[in-house]
Amino acid sequence: SEYTVCFAIKFSELGAAREDRVPSLGRIAQNDEHEPCRLQAILALLQSRDPEAHEPLLNALADPSSRVRESAAYALAADCWARREVVPRMIQRLGTESDSIVTAAILSTLATLGGDESFAALRKFLTTDPRAEVRAAAAYGLQHDSTAAAALRDALTQEKDEAVRLAIGESLKALGIAFLVPPCMNKEYR
């Protein structure tokens, strides 16, 4: 596409020497006026597997485009990033993120990264967020937390949305927790 060519030209102009790669990609991800170029830069940062790439990806969580923020959130799930630096900043971003798809992406990444802070954020969003898709993402993410069974069961008793109830059921099932299935739930749980 024209944006791929645009990205390649901008990247080569910024300097593609190995030591300049992440800062160059970070400048494109943060400053380019074209969303597709910023998305390409995020993909290139992910593919670089450079331990310094987490900083421009974290900065991309504040991009005006929800597509860029979502891509950055998923890119941060890669196991090569500095978890200690990433998790607190992603949790902080949850406090200001208004887009439910981006919020779900951040929660998914936190679940992948794991740890007490991440799982506490998932528990909070499971029970307090007004958006069903966000609660469902939190429920799915909690299947990675071996201590989440009680929180999931409690949420199941309070939850009205069937899609969220299904997500909670999936997580309980993944954790190996037997539970009685209400008749309204999908037949696969019976």
Short mmCIF file of N, CA and C in Angstrom, two decimals:
data_model
loop_
_atom_site.label_atom_id
_atom_site.label_comp_id
_atom_site.label_asym_id
_atom_site.label_seq_id
_atom_site.Cartn_x
_atom_site.Cartn_y
_atom_site.Cartn_z
N SER A 1 0.83 -1.18 0.00
CA SER A 1 0.00 0.00 0.00
C SER A 1 0.87 1.24 0.00
N GLU A 2 0.25 2.37 -0.26
CA GLU A 2 1.00 3.62 -0.29
C GLU A 2 1.59 3.95 1.08
N TYR A 3 0.90 3.52 2.17
CA TYR A 3 1.40 3.80 3.50
C TYR A 3 2.59 2.92 3.86
N THR A 4 2.63 1.70 3.33
CA THR A 4 3.78 0.84 3.57
C THR A 4 5.01 1.45 2.92
N VAL A 5 4.85 1.95 1.71
CA VAL A 5 5.96 2.63 1.02
C VAL A 5 6.34 3.88 1.79
N CYS A 6 5.33 4.65 2.21
CA CYS A 6 5.56 5.86 3.00
C CYS A 6 6.34 5.53 4.26
N PHE A 7 5.93 4.46 4.96
CA PHE A 7 6.61 4.04 6.17
C PHE A 7 8.06 3.67 5.88
N ALA A 8 8.28 2.89 4.82
CA ALA A 8 9.64 2.45 4.48
C ALA A 8 10.54 3.64 4.18
N ILE A 9 10.02 4.62 3.49
CA ILE A 9 10.81 5.81 3.17
C ILE A 9 11.12 6.60 4.44
N LYS A 10 10.10 6.81 5.27
CA LYS A 10 10.32 7.56 6.51
C LYS A 10 11.30 6.86 7.42
N PHE A 11 11.17 5.52 7.49
CA PHE A 11 12.07 4.77 8.35
C PHE A 11 13.50 4.87 7.85
N SER A 12 13.70 4.78 6.55
CA SER A 12 15.07 4.86 6.02
C SER A 12 15.63 6.27 6.20
N GLU A 13 14.77 7.29 6.12
CA GLU A 13 15.22 8.66 6.33
C GLU A 13 15.61 8.92 7.78
N LEU A 14 14.92 8.29 8.70
CA LEU A 14 15.21 8.51 10.11
C LEU A 14 16.50 7.82 10.56
N GLY A 15 16.92 6.85 9.82
CA GLY A 15 18.13 6.12 10.20
C GLY A 15 17.77 4.73 10.66
N ALA A 16 18.26 3.74 9.93
CA ALA A 16 17.88 2.37 10.23
C ALA A 16 19.04 1.57 10.80
N ALA A 17 20.08 2.25 11.24
CA ALA A 17 21.16 1.51 11.89
C ALA A 17 20.58 0.83 13.12
N ARG A 18 21.11 -0.32 13.46
CA ARG A 18 20.54 -1.13 14.54
C ARG A 18 20.33 -0.32 15.82
N GLU A 19 21.29 0.48 16.19
CA GLU A 19 21.15 1.25 17.44
C GLU A 19 20.13 2.38 17.32
N ASP A 20 19.78 2.77 16.10
CA ASP A 20 18.79 3.84 15.89
C ASP A 20 17.40 3.31 15.60
N ARG A 21 17.25 2.02 15.44
CA ARG A 21 15.99 1.45 14.96
C ARG A 21 14.82 1.77 15.90
N VAL A 22 14.95 1.46 17.18
CA VAL A 22 13.83 1.68 18.10
C VAL A 22 13.51 3.17 18.25
N PRO A 23 14.49 4.05 18.45
CA PRO A 23 14.13 5.47 18.52
C PRO A 23 13.47 5.98 17.22
N SER A 24 13.95 5.51 16.07
CA SER A 24 13.36 5.93 14.80
C SER A 24 11.92 5.45 14.68
N LEU A 25 11.69 4.19 15.00
CA LEU A 25 10.33 3.65 14.95
C LEU A 25 9.44 4.35 15.97
N GLY A 26 9.99 4.65 17.14
CA GLY A 26 9.22 5.36 18.16
C GLY A 26 8.77 6.73 17.68
N ARG A 27 9.65 7.44 16.96
CA ARG A 27 9.26 8.75 16.43
C ARG A 27 8.14 8.61 15.40
N ILE A 28 8.22 7.59 14.56
CA ILE A 28 7.15 7.38 13.58
C ILE A 28 5.85 7.01 14.31
N ALA A 29 5.94 6.10 15.27
CA ALA A 29 4.75 5.66 16.01
C ALA A 29 4.08 6.81 16.75
N GLN A 30 4.86 7.75 17.20
CA GLN A 30 4.31 8.83 18.00
C GLN A 30 3.95 10.07 17.18
N ASN A 31 4.70 10.35 16.12
CA ASN A 31 4.55 11.64 15.47
C ASN A 31 4.00 11.63 14.06
N ASP A 32 3.93 10.49 13.42
CA ASP A 32 3.48 10.49 12.03
C ASP A 32 2.02 10.90 11.95
N GLU A 33 1.70 11.68 10.95
CA GLU A 33 0.32 12.16 10.81
C GLU A 33 -0.63 11.11 10.26
N HIS A 34 -0.09 10.03 9.70
CA HIS A 34 -0.92 9.00 9.09
C HIS A 34 -1.03 7.78 10.01
N GLU A 35 -2.27 7.45 10.37
CA GLU A 35 -2.50 6.31 11.24
C GLU A 35 -1.87 5.01 10.71
N PRO A 36 -1.99 4.69 9.42
CA PRO A 36 -1.38 3.44 8.93
C PRO A 36 0.14 3.39 9.13
N CYS A 37 0.80 4.53 9.02
CA CYS A 37 2.24 4.56 9.27
C CYS A 37 2.54 4.31 10.74
N ARG A 38 1.72 4.87 11.64
CA ARG A 38 1.91 4.63 13.06
C ARG A 38 1.67 3.15 13.38
N LEU A 39 0.66 2.56 12.74
CA LEU A 39 0.40 1.13 12.94
C LEU A 39 1.57 0.27 12.44
N GLN A 40 2.13 0.63 11.30
CA GLN A 40 3.29 -0.10 10.77
C GLN A 40 4.47 0.02 11.73
N ALA A 41 4.65 1.19 12.31
CA ALA A 41 5.75 1.38 13.26
C ALA A 41 5.56 0.50 14.49
N ILE A 42 4.33 0.37 14.96
CA ILE A 42 4.06 -0.49 16.13
C ILE A 42 4.37 -1.94 15.79
N LEU A 43 3.97 -2.37 14.61
CA LEU A 43 4.28 -3.73 14.18
C LEU A 43 5.80 -3.95 14.10
N ALA A 44 6.49 -2.97 13.56
CA ALA A 44 7.96 -3.09 13.45
C ALA A 44 8.61 -3.10 14.83
N LEU A 45 8.09 -2.32 15.76
CA LEU A 45 8.61 -2.34 17.13
C LEU A 45 8.41 -3.71 17.76
N LEU A 46 7.26 -4.29 17.56
CA LEU A 46 6.99 -5.63 18.08
C LEU A 46 7.95 -6.64 17.46
N GLN A 47 8.12 -6.58 16.17
CA GLN A 47 8.97 -7.54 15.46
C GLN A 47 10.44 -7.35 15.77
N SER A 48 10.81 -6.17 16.24
CA SER A 48 12.23 -5.91 16.56
C SER A 48 12.70 -6.75 17.73
N ARG A 49 11.77 -7.11 18.63
CA ARG A 49 12.08 -7.86 19.86
C ARG A 49 13.17 -7.15 20.68
N ASP A 50 13.26 -5.86 20.50
CA ASP A 50 14.25 -5.07 21.23
C ASP A 50 13.70 -4.75 22.61
N PRO A 51 14.49 -4.98 23.67
CA PRO A 51 14.00 -4.70 25.03
C PRO A 51 13.64 -3.23 25.27
N GLU A 52 14.13 -2.34 24.44
CA GLU A 52 13.82 -0.92 24.60
C GLU A 52 12.53 -0.51 23.89
N ALA A 53 11.92 -1.43 23.15
CA ALA A 53 10.73 -1.10 22.37
C ALA A 53 9.51 -0.84 23.24
N HIS A 54 9.55 -1.27 24.49
CA HIS A 54 8.35 -1.08 25.32
C HIS A 54 8.03 0.39 25.55
N GLU A 55 9.02 1.24 25.61
CA GLU A 55 8.76 2.66 25.89
C GLU A 55 7.93 3.33 24.79
N PRO A 56 8.32 3.22 23.50
CA PRO A 56 7.45 3.82 22.48
C PRO A 56 6.08 3.13 22.39
N LEU A 57 6.02 1.85 22.69
CA LEU A 57 4.72 1.17 22.68
C LEU A 57 3.83 1.69 23.81
N LEU A 58 4.41 1.91 24.98
CA LEU A 58 3.64 2.49 26.08
C LEU A 58 3.16 3.91 25.72
N ASN A 59 4.02 4.67 25.06
CA ASN A 59 3.63 6.01 24.63
C ASN A 59 2.48 5.95 23.63
N ALA A 60 2.45 4.90 22.80
CA ALA A 60 1.39 4.76 21.80
C ALA A 60 0.03 4.50 22.44
N LEU A 61 -0.01 4.12 23.71
CA LEU A 61 -1.29 3.93 24.40
C LEU A 61 -2.05 5.24 24.55
N ALA A 62 -1.38 6.36 24.30
CA ALA A 62 -2.04 7.68 24.38
C ALA A 62 -2.35 8.26 23.00
N ASP A 63 -2.17 7.47 21.95
CA ASP A 63 -2.42 7.93 20.58
C ASP A 63 -3.89 8.33 20.42
N PRO A 64 -4.19 9.30 19.58
CA PRO A 64 -5.59 9.67 19.37
C PRO A 64 -6.41 8.56 18.69
N SER A 65 -5.76 7.67 17.97
CA SER A 65 -6.47 6.60 17.27
C SER A 65 -6.64 5.37 18.17
N SER A 66 -7.88 4.91 18.30
CA SER A 66 -8.12 3.71 19.12
C SER A 66 -7.47 2.48 18.48
N ARG A 67 -7.36 2.45 17.15
CA ARG A 67 -6.69 1.31 16.49
C ARG A 67 -5.21 1.25 16.87
N VAL A 68 -4.57 2.40 16.94
CA VAL A 68 -3.16 2.44 17.33
C VAL A 68 -3.01 2.03 18.79
N ARG A 69 -3.89 2.54 19.66
CA ARG A 69 -3.82 2.18 21.08
C ARG A 69 -4.04 0.69 21.28
N GLU A 70 -5.02 0.12 20.57
CA GLU A 70 -5.29 -1.31 20.68
C GLU A 70 -4.09 -2.14 20.21
N SER A 71 -3.50 -1.76 19.08
CA SER A 71 -2.33 -2.48 18.57
C SER A 71 -1.16 -2.40 19.53
N ALA A 72 -0.96 -1.23 20.11
CA ALA A 72 0.13 -1.08 21.08
C ALA A 72 -0.10 -1.95 22.30
N ALA A 73 -1.34 -2.00 22.77
CA ALA A 73 -1.66 -2.82 23.95
C ALA A 73 -1.35 -4.28 23.68
N TYR A 74 -1.78 -4.79 22.53
CA TYR A 74 -1.50 -6.19 22.21
C TYR A 74 -0.01 -6.44 22.00
N ALA A 75 0.68 -5.48 21.40
CA ALA A 75 2.13 -5.64 21.19
C ALA A 75 2.87 -5.74 22.52
N LEU A 76 2.38 -5.06 23.52
CA LEU A 76 3.03 -5.09 24.84
C LEU A 76 2.90 -6.44 25.54
N ALA A 77 2.07 -7.32 25.02
CA ALA A 77 1.93 -8.65 25.60
C ALA A 77 3.12 -9.55 25.28
N ALA A 78 3.95 -9.13 24.34
CA ALA A 78 5.11 -9.94 23.97
C ALA A 78 6.00 -10.14 25.20
N ASP A 79 6.53 -11.31 25.33
CA ASP A 79 7.26 -11.66 26.55
C ASP A 79 8.63 -11.00 26.69
N CYS A 80 9.02 -10.23 25.69
CA CYS A 80 10.36 -9.63 25.77
C CYS A 80 10.36 -8.26 26.44
N TRP A 81 9.21 -7.72 26.78
CA TRP A 81 9.18 -6.38 27.36
C TRP A 81 9.47 -6.43 28.86
N ALA A 82 9.82 -5.31 29.37
CA ALA A 82 10.14 -5.18 30.79
C ALA A 82 8.84 -5.12 31.59
N ARG A 83 8.40 -6.28 32.07
CA ARG A 83 7.12 -6.39 32.77
C ARG A 83 6.97 -5.40 33.91
N ARG A 84 8.04 -5.24 34.68
CA ARG A 84 8.00 -4.35 35.85
C ARG A 84 7.65 -2.92 35.47
N GLU A 85 8.08 -2.48 34.30
CA GLU A 85 7.79 -1.12 33.85
C GLU A 85 6.45 -1.04 33.12
N VAL A 86 6.08 -2.10 32.44
CA VAL A 86 4.89 -2.08 31.59
C VAL A 86 3.60 -2.14 32.41
N VAL A 87 3.52 -3.06 33.35
CA VAL A 87 2.26 -3.30 34.08
C VAL A 87 1.74 -2.05 34.79
N PRO A 88 2.53 -1.35 35.58
CA PRO A 88 1.97 -0.17 36.26
C PRO A 88 1.48 0.91 35.29
N ARG A 89 2.17 1.08 34.19
CA ARG A 89 1.74 2.11 33.23
C ARG A 89 0.49 1.70 32.47
N MET A 90 0.34 0.40 32.22
CA MET A 90 -0.89 -0.06 31.57
C MET A 90 -2.07 0.08 32.53
N ILE A 91 -1.86 -0.24 33.79
CA ILE A 91 -2.92 -0.08 34.78
C ILE A 91 -3.30 1.39 34.90
N GLN A 92 -2.31 2.25 34.89
CA GLN A 92 -2.58 3.69 34.94
C GLN A 92 -3.42 4.12 33.72
N ARG A 93 -3.10 3.58 32.56
CA ARG A 93 -3.83 3.93 31.34
C ARG A 93 -5.30 3.49 31.43
N LEU A 94 -5.55 2.38 32.11
CA LEU A 94 -6.93 1.91 32.27
C LEU A 94 -7.81 2.99 32.90
N GLY A 95 -7.23 3.81 33.75
CA GLY A 95 -8.00 4.86 34.42
C GLY A 95 -8.46 5.97 33.50
N THR A 96 -7.85 6.09 32.31
CA THR A 96 -8.21 7.17 31.40
C THR A 96 -8.75 6.68 30.06
N GLU A 97 -8.68 5.39 29.83
CA GLU A 97 -9.10 4.85 28.52
C GLU A 97 -10.62 4.77 28.44
N SER A 98 -11.19 5.38 27.40
CA SER A 98 -12.64 5.38 27.24
C SER A 98 -13.14 4.36 26.23
N ASP A 99 -12.28 3.90 25.36
CA ASP A 99 -12.70 2.95 24.33
C ASP A 99 -12.73 1.53 24.89
N SER A 100 -13.87 0.87 24.77
CA SER A 100 -14.00 -0.46 25.38
C SER A 100 -13.11 -1.51 24.71
N ILE A 101 -12.87 -1.39 23.41
CA ILE A 101 -12.01 -2.35 22.73
C ILE A 101 -10.57 -2.20 23.20
N VAL A 102 -10.13 -0.98 23.36
CA VAL A 102 -8.77 -0.74 23.85
C VAL A 102 -8.65 -1.19 25.30
N THR A 103 -9.66 -0.91 26.10
CA THR A 103 -9.65 -1.36 27.50
C THR A 103 -9.55 -2.87 27.56
N ALA A 104 -10.33 -3.57 26.73
CA ALA A 104 -10.28 -5.03 26.69
C ALA A 104 -8.90 -5.52 26.26
N ALA A 105 -8.28 -4.83 25.31
CA ALA A 105 -6.93 -5.21 24.86
C ALA A 105 -5.92 -5.05 25.99
N ILE A 106 -6.03 -3.96 26.74
CA ILE A 106 -5.12 -3.74 27.87
C ILE A 106 -5.32 -4.83 28.92
N LEU A 107 -6.58 -5.16 29.21
CA LEU A 107 -6.85 -6.21 30.20
C LEU A 107 -6.31 -7.56 29.72
N SER A 108 -6.45 -7.85 28.46
CA SER A 108 -5.92 -9.09 27.90
C SER A 108 -4.40 -9.15 28.04
N THR A 109 -3.75 -8.04 27.77
CA THR A 109 -2.30 -7.98 27.92
C THR A 109 -1.89 -8.13 29.37
N LEU A 110 -2.60 -7.49 30.27
CA LEU A 110 -2.30 -7.64 31.70
C LEU A 110 -2.45 -9.09 32.13
N ALA A 111 -3.47 -9.78 31.62
CA ALA A 111 -3.66 -11.19 31.95
C ALA A 111 -2.49 -12.02 31.45
N THR A 112 -2.01 -11.72 30.26
CA THR A 112 -0.87 -12.43 29.69
C THR A 112 0.40 -12.18 30.50
N LEU A 113 0.59 -10.94 30.92
CA LEU A 113 1.79 -10.60 31.70
C LEU A 113 1.72 -11.16 33.11
N GLY A 114 0.51 -11.26 33.66
CA GLY A 114 0.31 -11.85 34.98
C GLY A 114 0.83 -11.00 36.12
N GLY A 115 0.78 -11.57 37.30
CA GLY A 115 1.23 -10.89 38.50
C GLY A 115 0.07 -10.33 39.30
N ASP A 116 0.32 -10.10 40.58
CA ASP A 116 -0.73 -9.64 41.50
C ASP A 116 -1.38 -8.34 41.06
N GLU A 117 -0.56 -7.36 40.62
CA GLU A 117 -1.12 -6.07 40.18
C GLU A 117 -2.06 -6.24 39.00
N SER A 118 -1.63 -7.04 38.03
CA SER A 118 -2.43 -7.27 36.84
C SER A 118 -3.76 -7.91 37.20
N PHE A 119 -3.70 -8.98 38.00
CA PHE A 119 -4.92 -9.70 38.33
C PHE A 119 -5.85 -8.87 39.22
N ALA A 120 -5.30 -8.00 40.05
CA ALA A 120 -6.15 -7.11 40.84
C ALA A 120 -6.92 -6.16 39.92
N ALA A 121 -6.28 -5.66 38.88
CA ALA A 121 -6.97 -4.79 37.93
C ALA A 121 -8.07 -5.55 37.21
N LEU A 122 -7.81 -6.79 36.83
CA LEU A 122 -8.83 -7.60 36.15
C LEU A 122 -10.03 -7.83 37.07
N ARG A 123 -9.77 -8.14 38.34
CA ARG A 123 -10.87 -8.35 39.29
C ARG A 123 -11.72 -7.09 39.43
N LYS A 124 -11.05 -5.96 39.51
CA LYS A 124 -11.77 -4.69 39.66
C LYS A 124 -12.68 -4.45 38.46
N PHE A 125 -12.15 -4.62 37.24
CA PHE A 125 -12.94 -4.36 36.05
C PHE A 125 -14.05 -5.39 35.87
N LEU A 126 -13.84 -6.60 36.36
CA LEU A 126 -14.87 -7.64 36.27
C LEU A 126 -16.13 -7.23 37.02
N THR A 127 -15.97 -6.53 38.12
CA THR A 127 -17.13 -6.22 38.96
C THR A 127 -17.59 -4.77 38.89
N THR A 128 -16.78 -3.88 38.35
CA THR A 128 -17.16 -2.46 38.42
C THR A 128 -17.38 -1.78 37.08
N ASP A 129 -16.88 -2.33 36.00
CA ASP A 129 -17.00 -1.62 34.72
C ASP A 129 -18.42 -1.76 34.17
N PRO A 130 -19.01 -0.68 33.69
CA PRO A 130 -20.38 -0.76 33.17
C PRO A 130 -20.48 -1.44 31.80
N ARG A 131 -19.36 -1.60 31.10
CA ARG A 131 -19.38 -2.16 29.74
C ARG A 131 -19.20 -3.68 29.77
N ALA A 132 -20.17 -4.39 29.22
CA ALA A 132 -20.17 -5.86 29.24
C ALA A 132 -18.93 -6.43 28.56
N GLU A 133 -18.52 -5.86 27.44
CA GLU A 133 -17.36 -6.40 26.73
C GLU A 133 -16.07 -6.27 27.54
N VAL A 134 -15.99 -5.25 28.37
CA VAL A 134 -14.83 -5.08 29.24
C VAL A 134 -14.88 -6.10 30.38
N ARG A 135 -16.07 -6.28 30.97
CA ARG A 135 -16.20 -7.29 32.03
C ARG A 135 -15.89 -8.68 31.50
N ALA A 136 -16.32 -8.97 30.27
CA ALA A 136 -16.03 -10.27 29.66
C ALA A 136 -14.53 -10.45 29.46
N ALA A 137 -13.85 -9.42 29.00
CA ALA A 137 -12.40 -9.50 28.81
C ALA A 137 -11.70 -9.74 30.15
N ALA A 138 -12.17 -9.07 31.19
CA ALA A 138 -11.58 -9.28 32.52
C ALA A 138 -11.82 -10.71 32.98
N ALA A 139 -13.03 -11.21 32.75
CA ALA A 139 -13.34 -12.60 33.14
C ALA A 139 -12.45 -13.59 32.41
N TYR A 140 -12.32 -13.43 31.10
CA TYR A 140 -11.45 -14.33 30.34
C TYR A 140 -10.01 -14.25 30.84
N GLY A 141 -9.55 -13.06 31.14
CA GLY A 141 -8.18 -12.90 31.61
C GLY A 141 -7.92 -13.58 32.94
N LEU A 142 -8.92 -13.66 33.77
CA LEU A 142 -8.73 -14.25 35.10
C LEU A 142 -8.53 -15.76 35.06
N GLN A 143 -8.71 -16.38 33.92
CA GLN A 143 -8.42 -17.82 33.83
C GLN A 143 -6.92 -18.09 33.98
N HIS A 144 -6.11 -17.04 33.90
CA HIS A 144 -4.67 -17.18 34.08
C HIS A 144 -4.25 -17.00 35.54
N ASP A 145 -5.22 -16.73 36.40
CA ASP A 145 -4.96 -16.49 37.82
C ASP A 145 -5.52 -17.64 38.63
N SER A 146 -4.65 -18.46 39.16
CA SER A 146 -5.09 -19.65 39.89
C SER A 146 -5.84 -19.32 41.17
N THR A 147 -5.78 -18.07 41.61
CA THR A 147 -6.47 -17.67 42.85
C THR A 147 -7.79 -16.94 42.58
N ALA A 148 -8.25 -16.93 41.33
CA ALA A 148 -9.41 -16.11 40.96
C ALA A 148 -10.76 -16.81 41.09
N ALA A 149 -10.78 -18.07 41.47
CA ALA A 149 -12.03 -18.83 41.47
C ALA A 149 -13.12 -18.17 42.31
N ALA A 150 -12.80 -17.74 43.51
CA ALA A 150 -13.82 -17.14 44.38
C ALA A 150 -14.36 -15.85 43.77
N ALA A 151 -13.48 -15.02 43.22
CA ALA A 151 -13.92 -13.76 42.60
C ALA A 151 -14.80 -14.04 41.39
N LEU A 152 -14.45 -15.05 40.61
CA LEU A 152 -15.25 -15.41 39.45
C LEU A 152 -16.62 -15.95 39.87
N ARG A 153 -16.64 -16.80 40.87
CA ARG A 153 -17.93 -17.33 41.34
C ARG A 153 -18.82 -16.22 41.88
N ASP A 154 -18.24 -15.31 42.66
CA ASP A 154 -19.01 -14.18 43.18
C ASP A 154 -19.57 -13.32 42.04
N ALA A 155 -18.73 -13.07 41.04
CA ALA A 155 -19.17 -12.26 39.91
C ALA A 155 -20.28 -12.97 39.14
N LEU A 156 -20.20 -14.27 39.04
CA LEU A 156 -21.22 -15.05 38.33
C LEU A 156 -22.59 -14.89 38.98
N THR A 157 -22.60 -14.82 40.30
CA THR A 157 -23.89 -14.68 40.99
C THR A 157 -24.51 -13.29 40.80
N GLN A 158 -23.68 -12.30 40.52
CA GLN A 158 -24.17 -10.92 40.38
C GLN A 158 -24.40 -10.51 38.92
N GLU A 159 -23.71 -11.17 38.00
CA GLU A 159 -23.71 -10.75 36.60
C GLU A 159 -25.04 -11.04 35.91
N LYS A 160 -25.54 -10.05 35.17
CA LYS A 160 -26.80 -10.18 34.43
C LYS A 160 -26.57 -10.47 32.94
N ASP A 161 -25.46 -10.01 32.40
CA ASP A 161 -25.19 -10.16 30.96
C ASP A 161 -24.74 -11.58 30.64
N GLU A 162 -25.44 -12.22 29.69
CA GLU A 162 -25.14 -13.62 29.39
C GLU A 162 -23.74 -13.82 28.80
N ALA A 163 -23.28 -12.89 27.97
CA ALA A 163 -21.94 -13.03 27.38
C ALA A 163 -20.86 -12.99 28.47
N VAL A 164 -21.06 -12.13 29.45
CA VAL A 164 -20.10 -12.06 30.56
C VAL A 164 -20.19 -13.32 31.39
N ARG A 165 -21.41 -13.81 31.63
CA ARG A 165 -21.57 -15.05 32.38
C ARG A 165 -20.87 -16.21 31.66
N LEU A 166 -20.95 -16.24 30.34
CA LEU A 166 -20.26 -17.27 29.58
C LEU A 166 -18.74 -17.15 29.73
N ALA A 167 -18.24 -15.92 29.70
CA ALA A 167 -16.80 -15.70 29.89
C ALA A 167 -16.36 -16.17 31.27
N ILE A 168 -17.17 -15.87 32.27
CA ILE A 168 -16.85 -16.32 33.64
C ILE A 168 -16.85 -17.84 33.68
N GLY A 169 -17.85 -18.45 33.05
CA GLY A 169 -17.91 -19.91 33.00
C GLY A 169 -16.69 -20.52 32.32
N GLU A 170 -16.26 -19.91 31.22
CA GLU A 170 -15.05 -20.38 30.52
C GLU A 170 -13.83 -20.32 31.43
N SER A 171 -13.71 -19.24 32.17
CA SER A 171 -12.55 -19.10 33.05
C SER A 171 -12.60 -20.10 34.20
N LEU A 172 -13.78 -20.29 34.77
CA LEU A 172 -13.91 -21.29 35.83
C LEU A 172 -13.57 -22.67 35.29
N LYS A 173 -14.05 -22.96 34.10
CA LYS A 173 -13.76 -24.24 33.46
C LYS A 173 -12.24 -24.40 33.24
N ALA A 174 -11.60 -23.35 32.75
CA ALA A 174 -10.15 -23.39 32.51
C ALA A 174 -9.37 -23.59 33.81
N LEU A 175 -9.92 -23.06 34.90
CA LEU A 175 -9.28 -23.23 36.21
C LEU A 175 -9.58 -24.60 36.82
N GLY A 176 -10.43 -25.37 36.16
CA GLY A 176 -10.77 -26.70 36.66
C GLY A 176 -11.78 -26.67 37.78
N ILE A 177 -12.58 -25.61 37.83
CA ILE A 177 -13.57 -25.45 38.89
C ILE A 177 -14.92 -25.94 38.39
N ALA A 178 -15.50 -26.89 39.09
CA ALA A 178 -16.84 -27.36 38.74
C ALA A 178 -17.85 -26.39 39.34
N PHE A 179 -18.89 -26.12 38.59
CA PHE A 179 -19.94 -25.25 39.11
C PHE A 179 -21.25 -25.66 38.46
N LEU A 180 -22.32 -25.33 39.11
CA LEU A 180 -23.63 -25.62 38.56
C LEU A 180 -23.93 -24.61 37.47
N VAL A 181 -24.40 -25.09 36.36
CA VAL A 181 -24.65 -24.22 35.22
C VAL A 181 -26.12 -23.83 35.18
N PRO A 182 -26.39 -22.54 35.23
CA PRO A 182 -27.78 -22.11 35.10
C PRO A 182 -28.33 -22.51 33.74
N PRO A 183 -29.60 -22.82 33.63
CA PRO A 183 -30.18 -23.29 32.37
C PRO A 183 -30.04 -22.29 31.23
N CYS A 184 -29.89 -21.02 31.53
CA CYS A 184 -29.81 -20.02 30.47
C CYS A 184 -28.47 -20.04 29.74
N MET A 185 -27.49 -20.76 30.30
CA MET A 185 -26.16 -20.74 29.69
C MET A 185 -26.07 -21.73 28.55
N ASN A 186 -25.11 -21.49 27.71
CA ASN A 186 -24.87 -22.30 26.52
C ASN A 186 -24.82 -23.78 26.82
N LYS A 187 -25.32 -24.60 25.92
CA LYS A 187 -25.37 -26.05 26.11
C LYS A 187 -24.00 -26.68 26.28
N GLU A 188 -22.96 -26.03 25.74
CA GLU A 188 -21.62 -26.63 25.85
C GLU A 188 -21.14 -26.75 27.29
N TYR A 189 -21.78 -26.03 28.22
CA TYR A 189 -21.37 -26.08 29.62
C TYR A 189 -22.05 -27.20 30.38
N ARG A 190 -23.02 -27.86 29.76
CA ARG A 190 -23.77 -28.89 30.47
C ARG A 190 -23.06 -30.21 30.45
#
